[in-house]
Short mmCIF file of C-alpha atoms and ligand atoms in Angstrom, two decimals:
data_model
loop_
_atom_site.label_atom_id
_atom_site.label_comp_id
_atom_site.label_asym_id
_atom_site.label_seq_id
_atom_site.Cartn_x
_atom_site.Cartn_y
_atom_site.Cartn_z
CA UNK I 1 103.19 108.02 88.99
CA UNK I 2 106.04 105.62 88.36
CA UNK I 3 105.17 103.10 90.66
CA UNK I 4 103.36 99.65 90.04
CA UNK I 5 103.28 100.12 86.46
CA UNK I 6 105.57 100.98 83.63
CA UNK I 7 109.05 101.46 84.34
CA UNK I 8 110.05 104.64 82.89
CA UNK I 9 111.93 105.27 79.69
CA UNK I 10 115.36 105.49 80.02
CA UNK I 11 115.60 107.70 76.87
CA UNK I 12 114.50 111.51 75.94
CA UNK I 13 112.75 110.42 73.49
CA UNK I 14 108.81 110.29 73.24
CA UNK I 15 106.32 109.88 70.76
CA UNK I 16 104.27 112.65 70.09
CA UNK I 17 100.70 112.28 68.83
CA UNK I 18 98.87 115.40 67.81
CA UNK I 19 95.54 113.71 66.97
CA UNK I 20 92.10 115.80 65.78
CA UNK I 21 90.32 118.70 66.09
CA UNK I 22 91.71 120.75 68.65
CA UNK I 23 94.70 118.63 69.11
CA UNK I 24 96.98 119.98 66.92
CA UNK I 25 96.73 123.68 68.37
CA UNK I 26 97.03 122.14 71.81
CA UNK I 27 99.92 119.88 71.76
CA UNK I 28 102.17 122.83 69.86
CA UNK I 29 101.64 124.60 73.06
CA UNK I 30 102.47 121.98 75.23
CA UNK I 31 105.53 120.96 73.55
CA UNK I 32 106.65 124.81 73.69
CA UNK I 33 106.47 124.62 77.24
CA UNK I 34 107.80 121.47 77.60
CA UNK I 35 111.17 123.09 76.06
CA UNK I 36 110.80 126.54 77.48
CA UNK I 37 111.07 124.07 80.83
CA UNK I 38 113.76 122.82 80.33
CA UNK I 39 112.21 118.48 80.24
CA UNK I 40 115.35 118.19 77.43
CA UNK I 41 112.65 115.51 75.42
CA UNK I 42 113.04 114.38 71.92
CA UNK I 43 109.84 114.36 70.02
CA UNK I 44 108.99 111.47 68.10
CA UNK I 45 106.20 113.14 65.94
CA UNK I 46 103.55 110.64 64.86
CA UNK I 47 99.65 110.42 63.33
CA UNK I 48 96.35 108.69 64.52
CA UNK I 49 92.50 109.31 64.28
CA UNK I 50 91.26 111.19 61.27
CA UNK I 51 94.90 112.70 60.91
CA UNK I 52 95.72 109.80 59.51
CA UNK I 53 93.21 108.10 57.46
CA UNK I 54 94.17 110.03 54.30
CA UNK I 55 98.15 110.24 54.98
CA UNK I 56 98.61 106.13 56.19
CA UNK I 57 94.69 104.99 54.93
CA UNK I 58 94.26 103.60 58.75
CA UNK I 59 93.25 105.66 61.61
CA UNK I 60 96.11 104.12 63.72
CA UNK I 61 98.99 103.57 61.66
CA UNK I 62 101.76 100.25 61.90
CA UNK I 63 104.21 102.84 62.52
CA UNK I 64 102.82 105.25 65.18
CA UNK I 65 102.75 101.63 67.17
CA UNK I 66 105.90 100.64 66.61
CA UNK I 67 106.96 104.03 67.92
CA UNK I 68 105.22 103.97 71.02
CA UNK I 69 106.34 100.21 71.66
CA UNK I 70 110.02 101.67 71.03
CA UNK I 71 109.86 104.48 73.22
CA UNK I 72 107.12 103.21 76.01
CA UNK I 73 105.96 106.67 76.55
CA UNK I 74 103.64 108.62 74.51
CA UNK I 75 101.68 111.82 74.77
CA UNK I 76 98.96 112.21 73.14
CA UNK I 77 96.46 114.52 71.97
CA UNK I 78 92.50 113.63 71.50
CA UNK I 79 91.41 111.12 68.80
CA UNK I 80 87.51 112.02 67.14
CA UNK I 81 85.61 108.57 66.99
CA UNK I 82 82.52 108.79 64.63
CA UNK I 83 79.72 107.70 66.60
CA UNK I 84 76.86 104.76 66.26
CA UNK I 85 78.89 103.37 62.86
CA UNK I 86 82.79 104.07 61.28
CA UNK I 87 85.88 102.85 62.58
CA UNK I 88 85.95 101.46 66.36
CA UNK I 89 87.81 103.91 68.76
CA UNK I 90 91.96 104.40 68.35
CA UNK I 91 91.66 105.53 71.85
CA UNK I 92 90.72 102.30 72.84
CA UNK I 93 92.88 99.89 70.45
CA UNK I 94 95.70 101.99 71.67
CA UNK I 95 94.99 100.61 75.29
CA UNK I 96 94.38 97.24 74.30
CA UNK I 97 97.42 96.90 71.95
CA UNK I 98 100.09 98.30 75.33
CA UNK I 99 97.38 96.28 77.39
CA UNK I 100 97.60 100.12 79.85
CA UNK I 101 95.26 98.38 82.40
CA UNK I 102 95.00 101.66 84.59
CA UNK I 103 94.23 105.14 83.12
CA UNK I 104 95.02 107.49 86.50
CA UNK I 105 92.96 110.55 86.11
CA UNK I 106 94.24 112.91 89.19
CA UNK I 107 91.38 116.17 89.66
CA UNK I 108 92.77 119.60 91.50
CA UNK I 109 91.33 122.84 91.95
CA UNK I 110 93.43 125.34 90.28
CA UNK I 111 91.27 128.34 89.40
CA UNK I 112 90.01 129.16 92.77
CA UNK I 113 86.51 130.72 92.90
CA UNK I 114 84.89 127.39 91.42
CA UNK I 115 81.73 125.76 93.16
CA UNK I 116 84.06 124.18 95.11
CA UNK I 117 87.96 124.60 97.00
CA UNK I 118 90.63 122.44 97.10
CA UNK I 119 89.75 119.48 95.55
CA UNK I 120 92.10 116.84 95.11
CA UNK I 121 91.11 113.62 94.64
CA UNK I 122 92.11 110.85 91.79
CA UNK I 123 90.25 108.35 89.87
CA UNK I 124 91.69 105.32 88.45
CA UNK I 125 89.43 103.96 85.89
CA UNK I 126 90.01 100.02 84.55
CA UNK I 127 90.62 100.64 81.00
CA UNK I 128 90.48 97.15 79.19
CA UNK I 129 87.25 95.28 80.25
CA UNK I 130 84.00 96.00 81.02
CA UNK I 131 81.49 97.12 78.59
CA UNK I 132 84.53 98.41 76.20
CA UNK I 133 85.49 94.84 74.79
CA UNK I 134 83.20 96.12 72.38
CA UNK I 135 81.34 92.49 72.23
CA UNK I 136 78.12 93.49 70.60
CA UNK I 137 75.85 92.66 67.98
CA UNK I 138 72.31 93.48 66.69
CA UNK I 139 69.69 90.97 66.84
CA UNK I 140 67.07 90.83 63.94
CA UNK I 141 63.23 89.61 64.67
CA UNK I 142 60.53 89.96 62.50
CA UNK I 143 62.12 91.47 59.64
CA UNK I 144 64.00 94.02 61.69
CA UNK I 145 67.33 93.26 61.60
CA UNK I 146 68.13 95.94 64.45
CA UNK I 147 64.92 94.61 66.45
CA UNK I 148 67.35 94.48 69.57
CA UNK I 149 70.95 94.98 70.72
CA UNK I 150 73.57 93.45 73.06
CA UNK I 151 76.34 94.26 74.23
CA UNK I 152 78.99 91.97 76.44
CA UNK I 153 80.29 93.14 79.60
CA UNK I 154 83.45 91.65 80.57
CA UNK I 155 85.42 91.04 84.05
CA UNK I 156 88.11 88.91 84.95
CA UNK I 157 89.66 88.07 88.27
CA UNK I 158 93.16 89.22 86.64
CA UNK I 159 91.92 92.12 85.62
CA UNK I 160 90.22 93.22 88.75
CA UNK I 161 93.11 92.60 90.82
CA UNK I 162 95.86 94.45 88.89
CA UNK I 163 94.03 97.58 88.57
CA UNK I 164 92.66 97.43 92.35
CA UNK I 165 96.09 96.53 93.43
CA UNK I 166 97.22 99.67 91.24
CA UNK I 167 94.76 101.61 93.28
CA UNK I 168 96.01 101.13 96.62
CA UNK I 169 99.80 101.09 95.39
CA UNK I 170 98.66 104.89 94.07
CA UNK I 171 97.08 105.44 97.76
CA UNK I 172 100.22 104.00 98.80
CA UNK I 173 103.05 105.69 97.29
CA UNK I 174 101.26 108.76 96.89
CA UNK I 175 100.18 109.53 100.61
CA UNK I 176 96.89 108.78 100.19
CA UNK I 177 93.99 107.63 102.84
CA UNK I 178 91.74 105.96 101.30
CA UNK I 179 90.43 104.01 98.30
CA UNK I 180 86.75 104.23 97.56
CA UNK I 181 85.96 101.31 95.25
CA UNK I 182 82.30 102.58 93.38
CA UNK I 183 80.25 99.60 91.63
CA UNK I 184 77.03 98.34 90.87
CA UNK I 185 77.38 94.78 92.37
CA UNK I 186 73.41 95.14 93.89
CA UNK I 187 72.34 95.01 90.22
CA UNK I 188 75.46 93.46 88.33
CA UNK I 189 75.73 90.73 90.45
CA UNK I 190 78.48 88.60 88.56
CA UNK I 191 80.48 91.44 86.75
CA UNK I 192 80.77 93.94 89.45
CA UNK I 193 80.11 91.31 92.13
CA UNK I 194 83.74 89.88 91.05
CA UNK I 195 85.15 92.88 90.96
CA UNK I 196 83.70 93.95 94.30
CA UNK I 197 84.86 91.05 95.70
CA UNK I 198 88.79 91.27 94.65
CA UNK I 199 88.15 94.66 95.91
CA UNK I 200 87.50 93.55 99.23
CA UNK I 201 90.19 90.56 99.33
CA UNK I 202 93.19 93.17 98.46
CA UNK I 203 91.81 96.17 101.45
CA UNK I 204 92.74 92.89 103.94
CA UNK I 205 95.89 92.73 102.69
CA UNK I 206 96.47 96.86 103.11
CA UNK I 207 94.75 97.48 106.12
CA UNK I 208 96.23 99.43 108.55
CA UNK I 209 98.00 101.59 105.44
CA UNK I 210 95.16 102.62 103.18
CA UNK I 211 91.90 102.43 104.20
CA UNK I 212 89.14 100.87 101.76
CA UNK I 213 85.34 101.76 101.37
CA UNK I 214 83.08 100.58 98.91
CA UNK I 215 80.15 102.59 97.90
CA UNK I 216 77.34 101.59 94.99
CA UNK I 217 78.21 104.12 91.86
CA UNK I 218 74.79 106.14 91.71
CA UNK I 219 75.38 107.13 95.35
CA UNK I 220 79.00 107.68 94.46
CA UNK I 221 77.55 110.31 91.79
CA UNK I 222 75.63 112.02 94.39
CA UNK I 223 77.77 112.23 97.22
CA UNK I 224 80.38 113.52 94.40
CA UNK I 225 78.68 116.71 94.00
CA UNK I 226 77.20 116.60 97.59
CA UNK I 227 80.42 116.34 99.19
CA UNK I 228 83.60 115.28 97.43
CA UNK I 229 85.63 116.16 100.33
CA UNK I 230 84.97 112.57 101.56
CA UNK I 231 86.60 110.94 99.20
CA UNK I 232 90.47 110.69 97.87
CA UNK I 233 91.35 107.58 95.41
CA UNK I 234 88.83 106.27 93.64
CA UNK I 235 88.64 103.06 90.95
CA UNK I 236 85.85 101.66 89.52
CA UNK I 237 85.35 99.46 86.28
CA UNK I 238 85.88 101.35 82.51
CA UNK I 239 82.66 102.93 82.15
CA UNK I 240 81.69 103.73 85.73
CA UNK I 241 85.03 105.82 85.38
CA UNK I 242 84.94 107.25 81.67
CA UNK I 243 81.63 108.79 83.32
CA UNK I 244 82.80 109.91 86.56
CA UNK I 245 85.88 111.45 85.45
CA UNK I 246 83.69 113.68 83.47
CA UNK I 247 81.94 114.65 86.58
CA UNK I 248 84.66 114.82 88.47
CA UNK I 249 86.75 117.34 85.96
CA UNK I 250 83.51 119.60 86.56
CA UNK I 251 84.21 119.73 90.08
CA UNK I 252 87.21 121.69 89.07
CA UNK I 253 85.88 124.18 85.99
CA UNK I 254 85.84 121.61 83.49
CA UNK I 255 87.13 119.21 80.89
CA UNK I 256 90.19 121.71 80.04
CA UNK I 257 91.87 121.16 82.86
CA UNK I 258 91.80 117.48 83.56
CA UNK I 259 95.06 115.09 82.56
CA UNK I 260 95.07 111.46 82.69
CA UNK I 261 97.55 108.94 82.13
CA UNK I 262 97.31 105.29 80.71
CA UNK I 263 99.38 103.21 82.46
CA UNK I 264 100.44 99.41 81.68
CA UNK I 265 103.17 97.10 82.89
CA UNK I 266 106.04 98.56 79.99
CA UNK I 267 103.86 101.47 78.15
CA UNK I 268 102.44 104.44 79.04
CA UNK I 269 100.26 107.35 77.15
CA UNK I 270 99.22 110.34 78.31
CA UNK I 271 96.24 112.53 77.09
CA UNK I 272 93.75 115.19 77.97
CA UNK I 273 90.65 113.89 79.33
CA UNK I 274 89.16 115.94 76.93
CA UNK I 275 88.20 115.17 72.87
CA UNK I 276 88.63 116.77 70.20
CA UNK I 277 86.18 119.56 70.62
CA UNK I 278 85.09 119.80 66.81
CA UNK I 279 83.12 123.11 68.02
CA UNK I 280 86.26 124.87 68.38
CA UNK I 281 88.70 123.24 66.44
CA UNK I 282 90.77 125.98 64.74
CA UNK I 283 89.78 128.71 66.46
CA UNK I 284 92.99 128.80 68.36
CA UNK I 285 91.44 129.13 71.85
CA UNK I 286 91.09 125.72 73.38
CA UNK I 287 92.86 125.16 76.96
CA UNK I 288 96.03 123.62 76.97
CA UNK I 289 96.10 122.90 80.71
CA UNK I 290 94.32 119.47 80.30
CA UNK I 291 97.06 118.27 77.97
CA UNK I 292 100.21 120.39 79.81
CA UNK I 293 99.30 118.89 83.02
CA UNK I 294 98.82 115.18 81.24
CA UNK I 295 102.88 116.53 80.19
CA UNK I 296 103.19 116.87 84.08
CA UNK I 297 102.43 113.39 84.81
CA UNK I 298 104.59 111.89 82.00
CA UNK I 299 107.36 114.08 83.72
CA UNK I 300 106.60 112.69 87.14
CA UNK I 301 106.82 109.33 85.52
CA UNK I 302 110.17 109.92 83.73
CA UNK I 303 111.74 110.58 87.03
CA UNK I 304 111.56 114.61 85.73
CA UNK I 305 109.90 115.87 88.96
CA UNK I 306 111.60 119.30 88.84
CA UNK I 307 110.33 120.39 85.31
CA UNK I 308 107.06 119.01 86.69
CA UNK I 309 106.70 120.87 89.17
CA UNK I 310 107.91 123.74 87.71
CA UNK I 311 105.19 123.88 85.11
CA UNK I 312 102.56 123.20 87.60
CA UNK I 313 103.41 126.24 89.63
CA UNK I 314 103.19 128.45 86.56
CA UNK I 315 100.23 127.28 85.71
CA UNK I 316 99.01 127.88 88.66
CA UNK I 317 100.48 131.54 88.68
CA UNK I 318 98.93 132.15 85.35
CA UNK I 319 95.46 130.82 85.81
CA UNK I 320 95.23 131.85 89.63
CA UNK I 321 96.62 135.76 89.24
CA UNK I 322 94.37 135.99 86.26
CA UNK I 323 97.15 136.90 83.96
CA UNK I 324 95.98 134.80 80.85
CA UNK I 325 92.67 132.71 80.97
CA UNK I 326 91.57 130.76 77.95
CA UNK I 327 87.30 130.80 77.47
CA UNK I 328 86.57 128.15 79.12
CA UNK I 329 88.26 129.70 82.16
CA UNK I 330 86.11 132.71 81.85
CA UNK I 331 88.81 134.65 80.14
CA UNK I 332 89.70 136.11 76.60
CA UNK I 333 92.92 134.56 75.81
CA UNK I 334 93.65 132.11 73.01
CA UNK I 335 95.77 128.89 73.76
CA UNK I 336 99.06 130.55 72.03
CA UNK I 337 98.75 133.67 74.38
CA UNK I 338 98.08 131.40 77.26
CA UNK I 339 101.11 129.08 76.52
CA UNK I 340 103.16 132.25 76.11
CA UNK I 341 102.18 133.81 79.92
CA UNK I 342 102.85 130.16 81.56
CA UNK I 343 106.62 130.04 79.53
CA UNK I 344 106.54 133.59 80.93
CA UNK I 345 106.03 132.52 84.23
CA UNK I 346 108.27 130.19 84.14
CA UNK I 347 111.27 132.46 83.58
P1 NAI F 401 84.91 117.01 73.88
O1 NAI F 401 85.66 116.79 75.12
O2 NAI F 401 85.68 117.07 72.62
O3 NAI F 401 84.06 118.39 74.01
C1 NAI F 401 83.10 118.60 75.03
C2 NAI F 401 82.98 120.11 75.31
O4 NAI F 401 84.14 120.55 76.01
C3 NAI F 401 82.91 120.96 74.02
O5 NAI F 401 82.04 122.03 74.24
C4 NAI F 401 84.33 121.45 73.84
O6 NAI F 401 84.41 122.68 73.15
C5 NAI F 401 84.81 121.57 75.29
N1 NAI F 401 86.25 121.34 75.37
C6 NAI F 401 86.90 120.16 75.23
N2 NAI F 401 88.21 120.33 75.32
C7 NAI F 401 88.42 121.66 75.54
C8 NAI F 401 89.58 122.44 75.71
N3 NAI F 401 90.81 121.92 75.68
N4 NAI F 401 89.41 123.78 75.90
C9 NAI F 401 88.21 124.34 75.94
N5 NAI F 401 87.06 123.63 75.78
C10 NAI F 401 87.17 122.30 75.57
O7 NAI F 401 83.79 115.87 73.81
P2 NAI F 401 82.86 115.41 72.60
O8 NAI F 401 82.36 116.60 71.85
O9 NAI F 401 81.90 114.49 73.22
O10 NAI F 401 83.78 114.53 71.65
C11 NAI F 401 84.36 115.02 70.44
C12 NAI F 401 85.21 113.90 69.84
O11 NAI F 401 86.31 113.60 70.71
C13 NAI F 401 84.46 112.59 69.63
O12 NAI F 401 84.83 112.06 68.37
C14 NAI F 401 84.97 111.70 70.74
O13 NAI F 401 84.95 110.33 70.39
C15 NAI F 401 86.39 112.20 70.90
N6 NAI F 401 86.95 111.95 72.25
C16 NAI F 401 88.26 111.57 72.31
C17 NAI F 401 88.87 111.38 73.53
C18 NAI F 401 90.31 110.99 73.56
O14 NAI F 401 90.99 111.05 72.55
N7 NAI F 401 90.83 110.56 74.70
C19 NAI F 401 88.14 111.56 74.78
C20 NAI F 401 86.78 112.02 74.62
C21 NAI F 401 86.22 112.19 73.37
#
């Protein structure tokens, strides 16, 4: 992934974030695995989210910033917002603080047998705008001070453009076809008519390398599940793709397996798509693939193809010969015992 965005770290070392629930028992997996493959990283081991309310009284400590801004690469494990009222999302301060414009969330079949084969297509969501300025207040009438809400949905020129332009660099560099830009410009007519419209400005300028589509969202969603087979890069505005990438990690078996990676012009984080899973937090048998291969793409962006792509293969050799399976996967292994087969396979 190290192409229009962050250049990549010139050290070993990383910060590490942990984060809630099921993050803990997931990230001690991954970082086994990172070491059993040989990556050679330093881990610089910091807190966020709940984790560190009580420990730093701030659910995204001075320090765990100043670490990522030293090191410019982070990985990092899911952060537990409370919903409706509480503090406002780490997740998202974190990519407003590094300004990571693009969060690059790639979706491959690995456990064959799904609803679908051989997917492989990759969504690059805009990750500072749009409805997640968090620009909203309640307005009171008669008495009621929550009569109504509203809620401020924001899109610049600048910020169209850079993560459009990341889009078709991705397509570019990566050997892609096509970009498919989904948005609701029919109905949004200034928001997504801007960004619809930057959208079409930059295809011009790659035309005859990537091709360029544009397609309105809801249709998108349909012909998703219809037929994802037609598409192959996709990038849409922040909450067009915080709710596609859902759908599209179900095209695959699920949440577990699906990395992404927040990418700016000098920083970069990596994380699960996943949350924290408070269902089965300590149980010790969330999937670790959705983080591990989140540790894949901060390898490929560290220049550390090799160990990369050695972990993806045993993955695959784990997950695809049946010889550990987590729940979620339809199997009976915890994440430890998974973790253990993939360093296994490895060897
Ligand atoms: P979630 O992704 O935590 O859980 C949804 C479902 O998927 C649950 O049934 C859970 O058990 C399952 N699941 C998730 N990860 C799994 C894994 N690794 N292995 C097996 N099963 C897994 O979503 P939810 O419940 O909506 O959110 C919980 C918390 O996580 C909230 O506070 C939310 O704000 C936060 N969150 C944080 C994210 C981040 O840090 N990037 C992303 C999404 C949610």
């Amino acid at each position: 992934m190290s192409d229009a965005s962050a250049p990549a770290n010139t050290s070993n070392t990383i910060t590490v974030i942990p984060g809630d629930g099921v993050g803990p028992e997931v990230t001690s997996a991954v970082l086994r695995i990172l070491d059993a493959a040989g990556a050679g990283l330093a881990y610089d081991m910091q807190e966020a989210g709940i984790a560190a309310i009580q420990p730093h009284g701030s659910p995204l400590p001075d320090e765990t910033l100043e670490s990522i801004d030293a090191n410019r690469v982070a990985l990092k494990g899911p952060l537990a917002t409370p919903a409706g009222s509480g503090f406002r999302s780490v997740n998202v301060a974190i990519r407003k603080h590094f300004d990571l414009f693009a969060n690059v969330r790639p979706v491959r079949t690995i456990v064959p047998g799904g609803r679908y084969e051989e997917i492989d297509l990759v969504l690059i969501r805009e990750n500072t705008e749009g409805l997640y300025v968090g620009i909203e207040h309640f307005i009171g009438m008669e008495g009621d001070p929550k009569a109504a809400a509203e809620s401020v949905m924001i899109t610049t020129r600048y910020g169209s453009e850079r993560v459009v332009r990341f889009a078709f660099e991705y397509a570019r560099t990566h050997g892609r076809r096509k970009v498919t830009l989904a948005h609701k410009a029919n109905i949004l007519k200034h928001t997504q008519g801007l960004f619809l419209e930057v959208g079409k400005r930059l295809a011009t300028e790659y035309a005859g390398r990537v091709g360029f589509e544009d397609r309105i969202i809801d249709a998108t969603a349909m012909y998703l599940v219809l037929d994802p087979y037609r598409f192959d890069v996709l990038v849409m505005e922040n909450m067009f793709g915080d709710i596609l990438s859902d759908l599209m990690a179900g095209l695959v078996g699920g949440l577990g397996f699906a990395p992404a990676g927040n990418m700016g012009r000098s920083h970069a984080v990596f994380e699960a798509v996943h949350g924290s899973a408070p269902d089965i937090a300590g149980e010790g048998v969330a999937n670790p693939t959705g983080l591990l291969l989140s540790a894949c793409l901060l390898l490929d962006h560290m220049g550390r193809d090799e160990e990369a792509a050695r972990i993806r293969q045993a993955v695959e050799t784990v997950v695809v010969a049946g010889i550990a399976r987590t729940r979620d996967m339809g199997g009976t292994d915890g994440t430890d015992a998974f973790a253990d087969a993939v360093i296994r396979a490895m060897a």
